[in-house]
C-alpha positions as semicolon CSV with decimal commas, in nm:
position;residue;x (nm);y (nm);z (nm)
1;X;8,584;4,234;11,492
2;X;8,385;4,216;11,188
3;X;8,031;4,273;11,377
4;X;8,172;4,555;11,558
5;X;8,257;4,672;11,236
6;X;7,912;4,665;11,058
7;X;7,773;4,743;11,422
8;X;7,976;5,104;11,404
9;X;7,905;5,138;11,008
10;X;7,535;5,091;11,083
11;X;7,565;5,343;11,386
12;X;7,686;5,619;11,125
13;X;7,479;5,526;10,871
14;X;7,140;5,568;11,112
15;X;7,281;5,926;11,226
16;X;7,347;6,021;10,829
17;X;7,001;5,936;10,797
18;X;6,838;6,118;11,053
19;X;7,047;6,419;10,945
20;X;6,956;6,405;10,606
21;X;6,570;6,319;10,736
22;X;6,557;6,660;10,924
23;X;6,778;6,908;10,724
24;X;6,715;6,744;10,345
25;X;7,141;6,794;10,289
26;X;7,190;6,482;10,122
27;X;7,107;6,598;9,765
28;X;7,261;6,968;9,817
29;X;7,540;6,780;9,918
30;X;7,579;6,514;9,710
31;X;7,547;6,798;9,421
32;X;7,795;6,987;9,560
33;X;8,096;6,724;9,562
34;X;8,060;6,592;9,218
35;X;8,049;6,963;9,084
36;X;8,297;7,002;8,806
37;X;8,610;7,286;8,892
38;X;8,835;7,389;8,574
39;X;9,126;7,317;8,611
40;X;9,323;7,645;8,442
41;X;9,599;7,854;8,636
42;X;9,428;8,200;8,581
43;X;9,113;8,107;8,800
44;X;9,369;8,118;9,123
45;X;9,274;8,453;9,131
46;X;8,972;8,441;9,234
47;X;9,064;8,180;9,539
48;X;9,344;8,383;9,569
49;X;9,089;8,686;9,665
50;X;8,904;8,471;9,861
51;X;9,170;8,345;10,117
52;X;9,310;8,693;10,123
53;X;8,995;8,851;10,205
54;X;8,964;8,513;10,519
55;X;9,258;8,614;10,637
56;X;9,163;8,986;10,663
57;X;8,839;8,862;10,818
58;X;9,033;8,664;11,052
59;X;9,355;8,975;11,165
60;X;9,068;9,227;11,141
61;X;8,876;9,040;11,436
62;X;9,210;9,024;11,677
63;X;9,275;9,375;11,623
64;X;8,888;9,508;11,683
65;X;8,959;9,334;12,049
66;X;9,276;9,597;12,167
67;X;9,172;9,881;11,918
68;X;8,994;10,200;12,068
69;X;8,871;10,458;11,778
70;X;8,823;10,721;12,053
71;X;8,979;11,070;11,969
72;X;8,978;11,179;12,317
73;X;9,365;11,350;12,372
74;X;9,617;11,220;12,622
75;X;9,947;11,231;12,663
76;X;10,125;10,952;12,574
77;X;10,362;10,755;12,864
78;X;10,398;10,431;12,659
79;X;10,709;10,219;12,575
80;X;10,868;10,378;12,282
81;X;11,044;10,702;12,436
82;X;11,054;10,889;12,125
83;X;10,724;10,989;12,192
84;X;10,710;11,064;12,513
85;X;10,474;11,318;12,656
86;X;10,336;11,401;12,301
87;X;10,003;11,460;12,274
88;X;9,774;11,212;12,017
89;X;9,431;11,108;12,011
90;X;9,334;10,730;12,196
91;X;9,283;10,571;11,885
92;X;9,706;10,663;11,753
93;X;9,797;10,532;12,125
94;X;9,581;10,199;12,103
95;X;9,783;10,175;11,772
96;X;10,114;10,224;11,997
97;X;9,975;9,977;12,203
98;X;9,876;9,721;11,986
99;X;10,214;9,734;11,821
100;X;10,475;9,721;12,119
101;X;10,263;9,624;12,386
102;X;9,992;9,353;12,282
103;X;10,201;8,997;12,184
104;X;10,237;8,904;11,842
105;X;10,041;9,269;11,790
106;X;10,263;9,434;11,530
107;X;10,237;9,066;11,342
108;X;9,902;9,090;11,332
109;X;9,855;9,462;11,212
110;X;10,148;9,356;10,957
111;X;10,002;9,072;10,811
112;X;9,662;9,269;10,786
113;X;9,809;9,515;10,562
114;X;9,939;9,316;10,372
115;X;9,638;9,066;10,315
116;X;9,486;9,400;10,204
117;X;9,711;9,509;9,981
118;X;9,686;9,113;9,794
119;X;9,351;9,184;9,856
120;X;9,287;9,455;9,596
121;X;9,574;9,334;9,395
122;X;9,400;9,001;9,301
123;X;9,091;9,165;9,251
124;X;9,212;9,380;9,019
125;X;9,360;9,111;8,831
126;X;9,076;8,924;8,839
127;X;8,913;9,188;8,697
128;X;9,124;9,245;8,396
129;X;9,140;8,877;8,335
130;X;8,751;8,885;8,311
131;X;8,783;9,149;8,057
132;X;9,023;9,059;7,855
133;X;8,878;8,645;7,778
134;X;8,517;8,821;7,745
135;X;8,429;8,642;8,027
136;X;8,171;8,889;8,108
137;X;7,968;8,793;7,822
138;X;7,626;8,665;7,805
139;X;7,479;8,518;8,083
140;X;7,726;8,629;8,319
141;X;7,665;9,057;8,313
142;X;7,526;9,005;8,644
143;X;7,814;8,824;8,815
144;X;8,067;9,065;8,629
145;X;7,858;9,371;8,766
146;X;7,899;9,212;9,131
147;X;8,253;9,216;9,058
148;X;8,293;9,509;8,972
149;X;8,080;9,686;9,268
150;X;8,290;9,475;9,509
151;X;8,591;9,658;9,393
152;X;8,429;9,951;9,493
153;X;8,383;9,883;9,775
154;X;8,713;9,692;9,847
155;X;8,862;10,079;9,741
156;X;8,661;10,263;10,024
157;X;8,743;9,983;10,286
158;X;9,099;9,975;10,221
159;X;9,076;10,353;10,262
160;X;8,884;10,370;10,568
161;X;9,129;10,110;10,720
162;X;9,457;10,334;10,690
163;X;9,289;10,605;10,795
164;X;9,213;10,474;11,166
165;X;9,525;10,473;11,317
166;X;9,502;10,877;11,331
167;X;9,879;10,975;11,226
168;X;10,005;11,194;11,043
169;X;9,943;11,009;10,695
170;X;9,575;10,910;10,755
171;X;9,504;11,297;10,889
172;X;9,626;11,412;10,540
173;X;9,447;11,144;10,338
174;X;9,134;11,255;10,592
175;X;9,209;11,624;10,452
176;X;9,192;11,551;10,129
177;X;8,879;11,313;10,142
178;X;8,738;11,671;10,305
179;X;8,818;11,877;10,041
180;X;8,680;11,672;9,801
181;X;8,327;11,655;9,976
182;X;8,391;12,015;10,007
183;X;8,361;12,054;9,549
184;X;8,070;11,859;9,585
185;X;7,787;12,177;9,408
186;X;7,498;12,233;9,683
187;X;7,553;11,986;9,869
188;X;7,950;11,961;9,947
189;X;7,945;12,191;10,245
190;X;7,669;12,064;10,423
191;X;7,808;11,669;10,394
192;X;8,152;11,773;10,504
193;X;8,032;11,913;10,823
194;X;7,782;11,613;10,877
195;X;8,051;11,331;10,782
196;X;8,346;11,502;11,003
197;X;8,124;11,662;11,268
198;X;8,220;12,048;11,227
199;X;8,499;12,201;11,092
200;X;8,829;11,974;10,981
201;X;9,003;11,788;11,161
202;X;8,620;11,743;11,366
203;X;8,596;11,532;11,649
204;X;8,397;11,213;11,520
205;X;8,526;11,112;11,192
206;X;8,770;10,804;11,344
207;X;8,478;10,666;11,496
208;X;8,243;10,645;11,217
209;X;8,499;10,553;10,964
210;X;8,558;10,273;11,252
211;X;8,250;10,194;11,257
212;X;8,232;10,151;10,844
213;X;8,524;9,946;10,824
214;X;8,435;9,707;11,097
215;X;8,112;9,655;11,053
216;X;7,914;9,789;10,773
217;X;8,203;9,734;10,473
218;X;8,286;9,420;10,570
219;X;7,919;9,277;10,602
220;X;7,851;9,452;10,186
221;X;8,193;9,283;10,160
222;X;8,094;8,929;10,260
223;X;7,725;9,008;10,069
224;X;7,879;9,030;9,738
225;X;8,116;8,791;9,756
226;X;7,863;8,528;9,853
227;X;7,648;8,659;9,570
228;X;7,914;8,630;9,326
229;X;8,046;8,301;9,435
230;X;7,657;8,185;9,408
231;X;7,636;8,316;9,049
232;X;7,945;8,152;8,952
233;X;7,837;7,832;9,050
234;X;7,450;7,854;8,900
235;X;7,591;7,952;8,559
236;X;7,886;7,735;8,576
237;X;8,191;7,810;8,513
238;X;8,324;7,940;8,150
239;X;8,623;7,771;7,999
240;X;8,930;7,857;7,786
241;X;8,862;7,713;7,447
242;X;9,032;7,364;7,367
243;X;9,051;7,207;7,020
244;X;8,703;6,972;6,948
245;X;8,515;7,101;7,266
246;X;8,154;7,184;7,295
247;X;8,067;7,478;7,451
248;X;8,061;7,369;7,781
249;X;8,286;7,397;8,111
250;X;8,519;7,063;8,145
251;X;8,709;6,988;8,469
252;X;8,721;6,737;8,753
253;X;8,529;6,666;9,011
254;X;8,538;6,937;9,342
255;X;8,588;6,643;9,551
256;X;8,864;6,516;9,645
257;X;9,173;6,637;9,443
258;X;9,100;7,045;9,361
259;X;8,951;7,017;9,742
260;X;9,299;6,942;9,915
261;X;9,456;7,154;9,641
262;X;9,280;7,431;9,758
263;X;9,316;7,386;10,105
264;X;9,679;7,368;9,982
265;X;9,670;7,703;9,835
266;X;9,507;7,878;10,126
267;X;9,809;7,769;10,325
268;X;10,046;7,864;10,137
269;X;9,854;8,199;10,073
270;X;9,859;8,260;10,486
271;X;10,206;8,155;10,547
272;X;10,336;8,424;10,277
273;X;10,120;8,687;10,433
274;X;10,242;8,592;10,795
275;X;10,604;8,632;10,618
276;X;10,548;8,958;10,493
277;X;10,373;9,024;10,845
278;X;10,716;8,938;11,047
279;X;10,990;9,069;10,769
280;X;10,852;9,369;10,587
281;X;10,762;9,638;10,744
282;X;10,427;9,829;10,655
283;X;10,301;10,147;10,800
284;X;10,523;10,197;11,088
285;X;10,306;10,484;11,290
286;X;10,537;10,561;11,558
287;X;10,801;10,713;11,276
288;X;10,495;10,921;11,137
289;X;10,367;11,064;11,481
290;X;9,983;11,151;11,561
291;X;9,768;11,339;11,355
292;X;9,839;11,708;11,358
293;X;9,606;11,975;11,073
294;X;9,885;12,147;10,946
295;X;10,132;11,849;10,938
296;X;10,153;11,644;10,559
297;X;10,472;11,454;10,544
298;X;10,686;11,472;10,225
299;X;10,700;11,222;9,953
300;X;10,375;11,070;10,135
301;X;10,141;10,871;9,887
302;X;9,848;10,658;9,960
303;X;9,856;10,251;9,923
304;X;9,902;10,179;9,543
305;X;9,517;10,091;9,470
306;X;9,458;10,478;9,553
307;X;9,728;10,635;9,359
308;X;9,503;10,651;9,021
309;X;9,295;10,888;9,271
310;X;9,597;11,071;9,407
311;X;9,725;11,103;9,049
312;X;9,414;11,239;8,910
313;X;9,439;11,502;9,193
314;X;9,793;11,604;9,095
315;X;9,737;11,595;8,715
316;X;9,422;11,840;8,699
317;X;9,489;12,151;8,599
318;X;9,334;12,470;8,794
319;X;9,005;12,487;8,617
320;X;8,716;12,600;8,793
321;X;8,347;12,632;8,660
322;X;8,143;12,901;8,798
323;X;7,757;12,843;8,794
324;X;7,566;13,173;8,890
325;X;7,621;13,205;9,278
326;X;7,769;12,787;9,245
327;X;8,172;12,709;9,173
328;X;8,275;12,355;9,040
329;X;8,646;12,344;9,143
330;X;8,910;12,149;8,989
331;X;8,861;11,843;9,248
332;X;8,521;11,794;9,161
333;X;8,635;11,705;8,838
334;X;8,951;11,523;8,895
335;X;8,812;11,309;9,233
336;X;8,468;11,262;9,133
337;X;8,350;11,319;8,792
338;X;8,638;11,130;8,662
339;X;8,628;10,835;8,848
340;X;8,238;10,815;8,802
341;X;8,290;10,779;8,430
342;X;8,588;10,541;8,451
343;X;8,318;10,311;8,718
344;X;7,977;10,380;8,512
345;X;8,206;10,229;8,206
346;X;8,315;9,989;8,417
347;X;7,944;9,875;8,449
348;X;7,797;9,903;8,106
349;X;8,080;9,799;7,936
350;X;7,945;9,424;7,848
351;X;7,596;9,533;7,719
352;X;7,852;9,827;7,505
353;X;8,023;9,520;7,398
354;X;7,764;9,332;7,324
355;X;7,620;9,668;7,133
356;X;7,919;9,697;6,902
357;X;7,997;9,331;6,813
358;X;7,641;9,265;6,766
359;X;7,687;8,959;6,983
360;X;7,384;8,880;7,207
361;X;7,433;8,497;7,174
362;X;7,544;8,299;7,491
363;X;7,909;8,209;7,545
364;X;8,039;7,978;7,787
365;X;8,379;7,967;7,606
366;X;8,652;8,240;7,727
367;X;8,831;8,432;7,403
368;X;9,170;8,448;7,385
369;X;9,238;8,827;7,377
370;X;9,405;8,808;7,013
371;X;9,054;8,699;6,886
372;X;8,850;9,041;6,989
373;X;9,071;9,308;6,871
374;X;8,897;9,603;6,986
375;X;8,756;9,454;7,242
376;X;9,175;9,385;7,414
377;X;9,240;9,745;7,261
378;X;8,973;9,921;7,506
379;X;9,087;9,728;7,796
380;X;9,482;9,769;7,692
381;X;9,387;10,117;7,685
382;X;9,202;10,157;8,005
383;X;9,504;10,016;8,196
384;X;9,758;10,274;8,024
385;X;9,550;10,514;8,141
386;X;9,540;10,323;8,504
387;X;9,917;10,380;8,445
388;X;9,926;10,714;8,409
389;X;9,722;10,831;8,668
390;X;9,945;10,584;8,920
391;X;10,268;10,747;8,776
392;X;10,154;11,081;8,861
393;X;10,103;10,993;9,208
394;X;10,431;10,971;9,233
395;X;10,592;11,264;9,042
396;X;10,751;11,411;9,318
397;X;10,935;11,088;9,381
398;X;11,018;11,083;8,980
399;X;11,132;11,428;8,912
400;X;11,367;11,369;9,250
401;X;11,505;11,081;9,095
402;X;11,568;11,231;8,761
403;X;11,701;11,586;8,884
404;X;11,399;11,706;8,678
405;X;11,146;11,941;8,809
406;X;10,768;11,861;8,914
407;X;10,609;12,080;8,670
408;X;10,815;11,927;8,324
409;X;10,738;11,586;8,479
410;X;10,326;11,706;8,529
411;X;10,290;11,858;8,229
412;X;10,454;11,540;8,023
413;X;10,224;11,263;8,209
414;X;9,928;11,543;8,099
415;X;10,017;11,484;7,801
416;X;10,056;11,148;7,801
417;X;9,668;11,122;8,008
418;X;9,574;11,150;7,638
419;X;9,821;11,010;7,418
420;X;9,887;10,649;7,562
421;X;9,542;10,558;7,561
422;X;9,487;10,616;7,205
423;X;9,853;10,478;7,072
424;X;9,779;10,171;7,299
425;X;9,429;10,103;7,136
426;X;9,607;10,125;6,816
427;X;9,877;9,916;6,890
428;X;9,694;9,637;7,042
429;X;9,436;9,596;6,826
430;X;9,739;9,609;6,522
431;X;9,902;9,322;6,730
432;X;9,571;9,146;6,790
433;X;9,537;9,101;6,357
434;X;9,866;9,047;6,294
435;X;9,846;8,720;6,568
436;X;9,545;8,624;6,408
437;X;9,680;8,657;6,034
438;X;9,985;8,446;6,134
439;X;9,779;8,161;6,250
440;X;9,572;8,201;5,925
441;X;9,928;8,186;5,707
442;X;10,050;7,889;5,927
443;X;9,706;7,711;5,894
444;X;9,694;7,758;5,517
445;X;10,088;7,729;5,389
446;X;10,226;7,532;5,657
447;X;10,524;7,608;5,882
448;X;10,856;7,726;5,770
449;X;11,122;7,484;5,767
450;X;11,424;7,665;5,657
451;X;11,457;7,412;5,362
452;X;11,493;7,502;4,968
453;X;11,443;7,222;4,689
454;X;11,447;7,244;4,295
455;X;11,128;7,212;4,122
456;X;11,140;7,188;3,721
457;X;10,924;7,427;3,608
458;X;10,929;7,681;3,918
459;X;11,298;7,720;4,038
460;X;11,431;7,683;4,416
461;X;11,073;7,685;4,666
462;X;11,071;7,626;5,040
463;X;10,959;7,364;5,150
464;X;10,708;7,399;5,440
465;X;10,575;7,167;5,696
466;X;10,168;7,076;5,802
467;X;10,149;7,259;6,134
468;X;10,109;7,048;6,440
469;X;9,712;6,973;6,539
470;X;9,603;7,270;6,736
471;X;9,700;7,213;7,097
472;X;9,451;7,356;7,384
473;X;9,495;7,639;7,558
474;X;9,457;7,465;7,895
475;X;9,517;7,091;7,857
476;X;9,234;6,912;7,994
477;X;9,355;6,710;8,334
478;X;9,139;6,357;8,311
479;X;8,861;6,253;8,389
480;X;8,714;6,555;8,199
481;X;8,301;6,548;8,277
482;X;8,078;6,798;8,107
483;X;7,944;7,027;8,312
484;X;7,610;7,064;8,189
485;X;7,580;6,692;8,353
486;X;7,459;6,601;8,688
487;X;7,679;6,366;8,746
488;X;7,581;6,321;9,075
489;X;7,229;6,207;8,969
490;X;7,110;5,841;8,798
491;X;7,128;5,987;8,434
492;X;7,414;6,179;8,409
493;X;7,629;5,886;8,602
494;X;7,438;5,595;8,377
495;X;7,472;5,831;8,124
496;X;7,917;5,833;8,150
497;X;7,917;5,470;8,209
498;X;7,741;5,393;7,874
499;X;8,014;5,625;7,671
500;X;8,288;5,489;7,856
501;X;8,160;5,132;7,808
502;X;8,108;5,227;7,465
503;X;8,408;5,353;7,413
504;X;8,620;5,050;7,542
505;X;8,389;4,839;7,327
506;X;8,515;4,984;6,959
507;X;8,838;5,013;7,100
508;X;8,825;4,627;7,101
509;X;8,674;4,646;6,773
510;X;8,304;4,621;6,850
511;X;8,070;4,494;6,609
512;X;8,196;4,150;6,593
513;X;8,511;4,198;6,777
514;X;8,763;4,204;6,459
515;X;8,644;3,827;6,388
516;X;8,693;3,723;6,041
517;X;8,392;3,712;5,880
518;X;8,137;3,842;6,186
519;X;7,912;4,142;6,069
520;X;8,177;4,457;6,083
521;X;8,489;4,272;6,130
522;X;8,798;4,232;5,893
523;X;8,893;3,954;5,661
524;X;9,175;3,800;5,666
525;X;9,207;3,978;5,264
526;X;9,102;4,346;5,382
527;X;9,413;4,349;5,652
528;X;9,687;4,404;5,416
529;X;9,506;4,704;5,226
530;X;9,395;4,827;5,608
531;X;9,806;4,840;5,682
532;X;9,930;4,964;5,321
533;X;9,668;5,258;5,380
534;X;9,765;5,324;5,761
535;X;10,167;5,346;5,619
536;X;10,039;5,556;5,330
537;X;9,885;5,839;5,574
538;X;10,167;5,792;5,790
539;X;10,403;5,911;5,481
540;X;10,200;6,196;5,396
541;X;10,150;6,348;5,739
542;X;10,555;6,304;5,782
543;X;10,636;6,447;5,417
544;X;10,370;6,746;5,471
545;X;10,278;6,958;5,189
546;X;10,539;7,132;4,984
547;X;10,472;7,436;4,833
């Protein structure tokens, strides 16, 4: 038994070796395991983006296999009676199809919509959290700016993707999408006509935006998320600050435990999207009906990662520039310009940062958001501003469910387009000092203990207690390994056995081992001062200063 053992140990071992002679993995791979993952809650949002965006990948792929993005017209003769003998394009009766003919077809549609919308929703978050630690900081501009491209483009696939079914909502988010190419100066007229192929509704714009959001999207998709995974693990990882750390990334090991946890997470991440796929319902075509140019349903609004554009569309007033023999509408202002700035921003705003703070150092320690005041206040106010734009998406809805009318419910979120931004810089940034002046007052006076004692010579004081020692922000899960360490490799591995031997060594009281009398250890007459001393601290740190 034993030789067959060895016999089928030696077998593998011969094959690792001629794989590792041919393809060189054994270092990259070896590397690879013993890289060190942190071990904080807030960076499930970036594997939370990543199994979202697999299990697009992966619903996107079925549905490319029953889905026809023709917009030849037939009549429709399929199951759902309703619609009998209506006229759509092939592309809204594949969608019929796919949903009440294919098996398990409406599941799959269903759960692709809504690994979309988690999509964008994690990626936005991930965003913000990337702002608001400073986590963008030198040297990681370049993976930030990859970040923030990607949700670019996440915005136009997501668009492109509710647009292909060809009802009634997609042909007026197509409408719109012409009009704005339409403001464009120059230009406008001449891309609207190319993109849709003549005059609106055209007869080619399903099957190029098709051909976008199956192919070309989704391959700039996978590009920069493979960049920015790449980036992220050259430059290592930054951490949350922890009290007595170095400026350096601690965690465990990839391999094994974060491994299964993450292959954990990624199920649990497709079994809520296949719930959501079979128990709430998403974009249910059949009650819209086909596309049809003079057909908008009412309170119709995009998916919620477009309503800042839809809400920009609905807040601009009716300005119009005139150039000479050129007119800049009002959509050229409120679709484009705007969001250009609010991107461009978006972009530069870590070498801005950087600008202002005069801060050029490198940081591989996240902030909390109380210890960059302006910094929080800028982001805090580029989100109220998010907010307002979304809320004005929906002021129909609003001023129906407050008997109110659209224009006093317009004309107040105008309003506020200006206000909240600027009272929620102020505010944050107010909050920001105060946090950090109460740690200040708690590190210098102590904490409050609700306790009053007589002192001759200075009347009733309260009596205040040390603070606790500073706890980390994200407790550290041993064994903790630097990350700056290969500890894959001879030296960084020798290296951690030293300390650790080291360490076990004074613990046992190295340096003569506590003998009486050996170089460095105690005498028999040093242990009772050693133990009045120890009680003596003790005392204090249990009185703590009274003030």
């Amino acid at each position: 038994m034993r030789r067959r053992r060895s016999a089928s140990r030696s077998r593998w071992a011969s094959a690792a070796r001629g794989v590792d002679e041919r393809f060189l993995v054994a270092g990259p791979l070896r590397k690879a395991l013993n890289r060190v993952v942190p071990q904080s809650r807030s960076f499930l949002l970036r594997e939370l983006t990543v199994y979202s965006f697999v299990v697009l990948l992966l619903t996107g792929t079925f549905l490319t296999f029953f889905f026809d993005a023709s917009e030849k017209e037939i009549r429709y003769d399929g199951p759902y009676v309703p619609l009998h003998g209506v006229r759509m394009s092939e592309a809204f009766a594949s969608t019929m199809r796919i949903s009440f003919e294919v098996r398990g077809g409406l599941f799959i549609r269903q759960v692709h919509h809504w690994a979309a919308l988690l999509f964008l929703a994690t990626l936005v978050l991930h965003m913000f959290r990337v702002l608001f630690t400073g986590a963008f900081r030198k040297p990681r501009e370049a993976t930030y700016v990859l970040g923030v491209v990607l949700v670019g483009v996440a915005l136009l696939t997501g668009f492109t993707g509710y647009n292909l079914p060809d009802d009634v909502f997609g042909g007026s988010s197509l409408f719109i999408a012409w009009s704005i190419l339409l403001s464009i100066p120059v230009v406008g007229t001449w891309l609207a006509f190319s993109l849709f192929g003549g005059e609106f509704p055209g007869t080619v714009i399903v099957e190029r935006i098709y051909i976008a959001h199956v192919f070309l999207l989704p391959g700039l998709l996978v590009t920069l998320i493979a960049a920015h995974l790449a980036l992220v693990v050259r430059q290592g990882h930054a951490r949350y600050p922890m009290a007595g750390r170095r400026e350096r990334a601690v965690g465990r090991r990839a391999f094994l435990a974060p491994a299964v946890r993450s292959a954990g997470l990624f199920a649990l991440v497709a079994g809520v999207l296949a719930a959501l796929g079979g128990l709430a319902q998403v974009q249910p075509v059949w009650l819209y009906g086909p596309r049809e140019a003079g057909v908008v349903s009412s309170f119709s609004q995009p998916d919620w990662y477009m309503f800042f554009l839809e809400g920009s569309l609905r807040l601009s007033p009716p300005w119009d520039l005139h150039l000479g023999r050129y007119t800049v509408p009002q959509l050229f202002w409120a679709a484009l310009a705007l969001p250009a700035v609010l991107f461009f921003g978006a972009l530069v705003f870590p070498w801005v940062e950087a600008l202002v703070s005069r801060d050029h150092a490198r940081h591989d320690v996240l902030q909390r958001p109380r210890d960059a005041p302006l910094r929080t206040g800028v982001v805090a106010a580029a989100l109220s501003l998010w907010g307002v734009l979304t809320l004005a998406a929906m002021d129909d809805a609003i001023a129906y469910f407050f008997s109110t009318s659209v224009e006093l419910v317009v004309r107040t979120l105008r309003v506020a387009f200006f206000v909240a931004p600027i009272a929620t810089l102020v505010l944050t940034r107010r909050i920001c000092l105060e946090l950090q002046q109460r740690e200040r007052d708690l590190r210098d006076h102590g904490r409050a203990t609700g306790v009053a004692t007589y002192v001759d010579g200075h009347g009733w004081v309260e009596v205040t207690e040390a603070p606790a020692p500073e706890e980390p922000v994200a407790a550290p899960e041993p064994p903790e390994v630097p990350a700056d360490e290969e500890v894959g490799s001879t030296h960084g591995r020798l290296g951690l056995l030293l300390r650790r031997a080291r360490e076990r060594w004074r613990r046992r009281g190295g340096n003569g081992g506590g003998r009486p009398g050996a170089p460095g250890g105690r005498s028999p007459d040093q242990e009772p001062e050693l133990e009045n001393a120890s009680l003596a601290r003790s005392s204090m740190a249990a009185k703590g200063p009274a003030t």
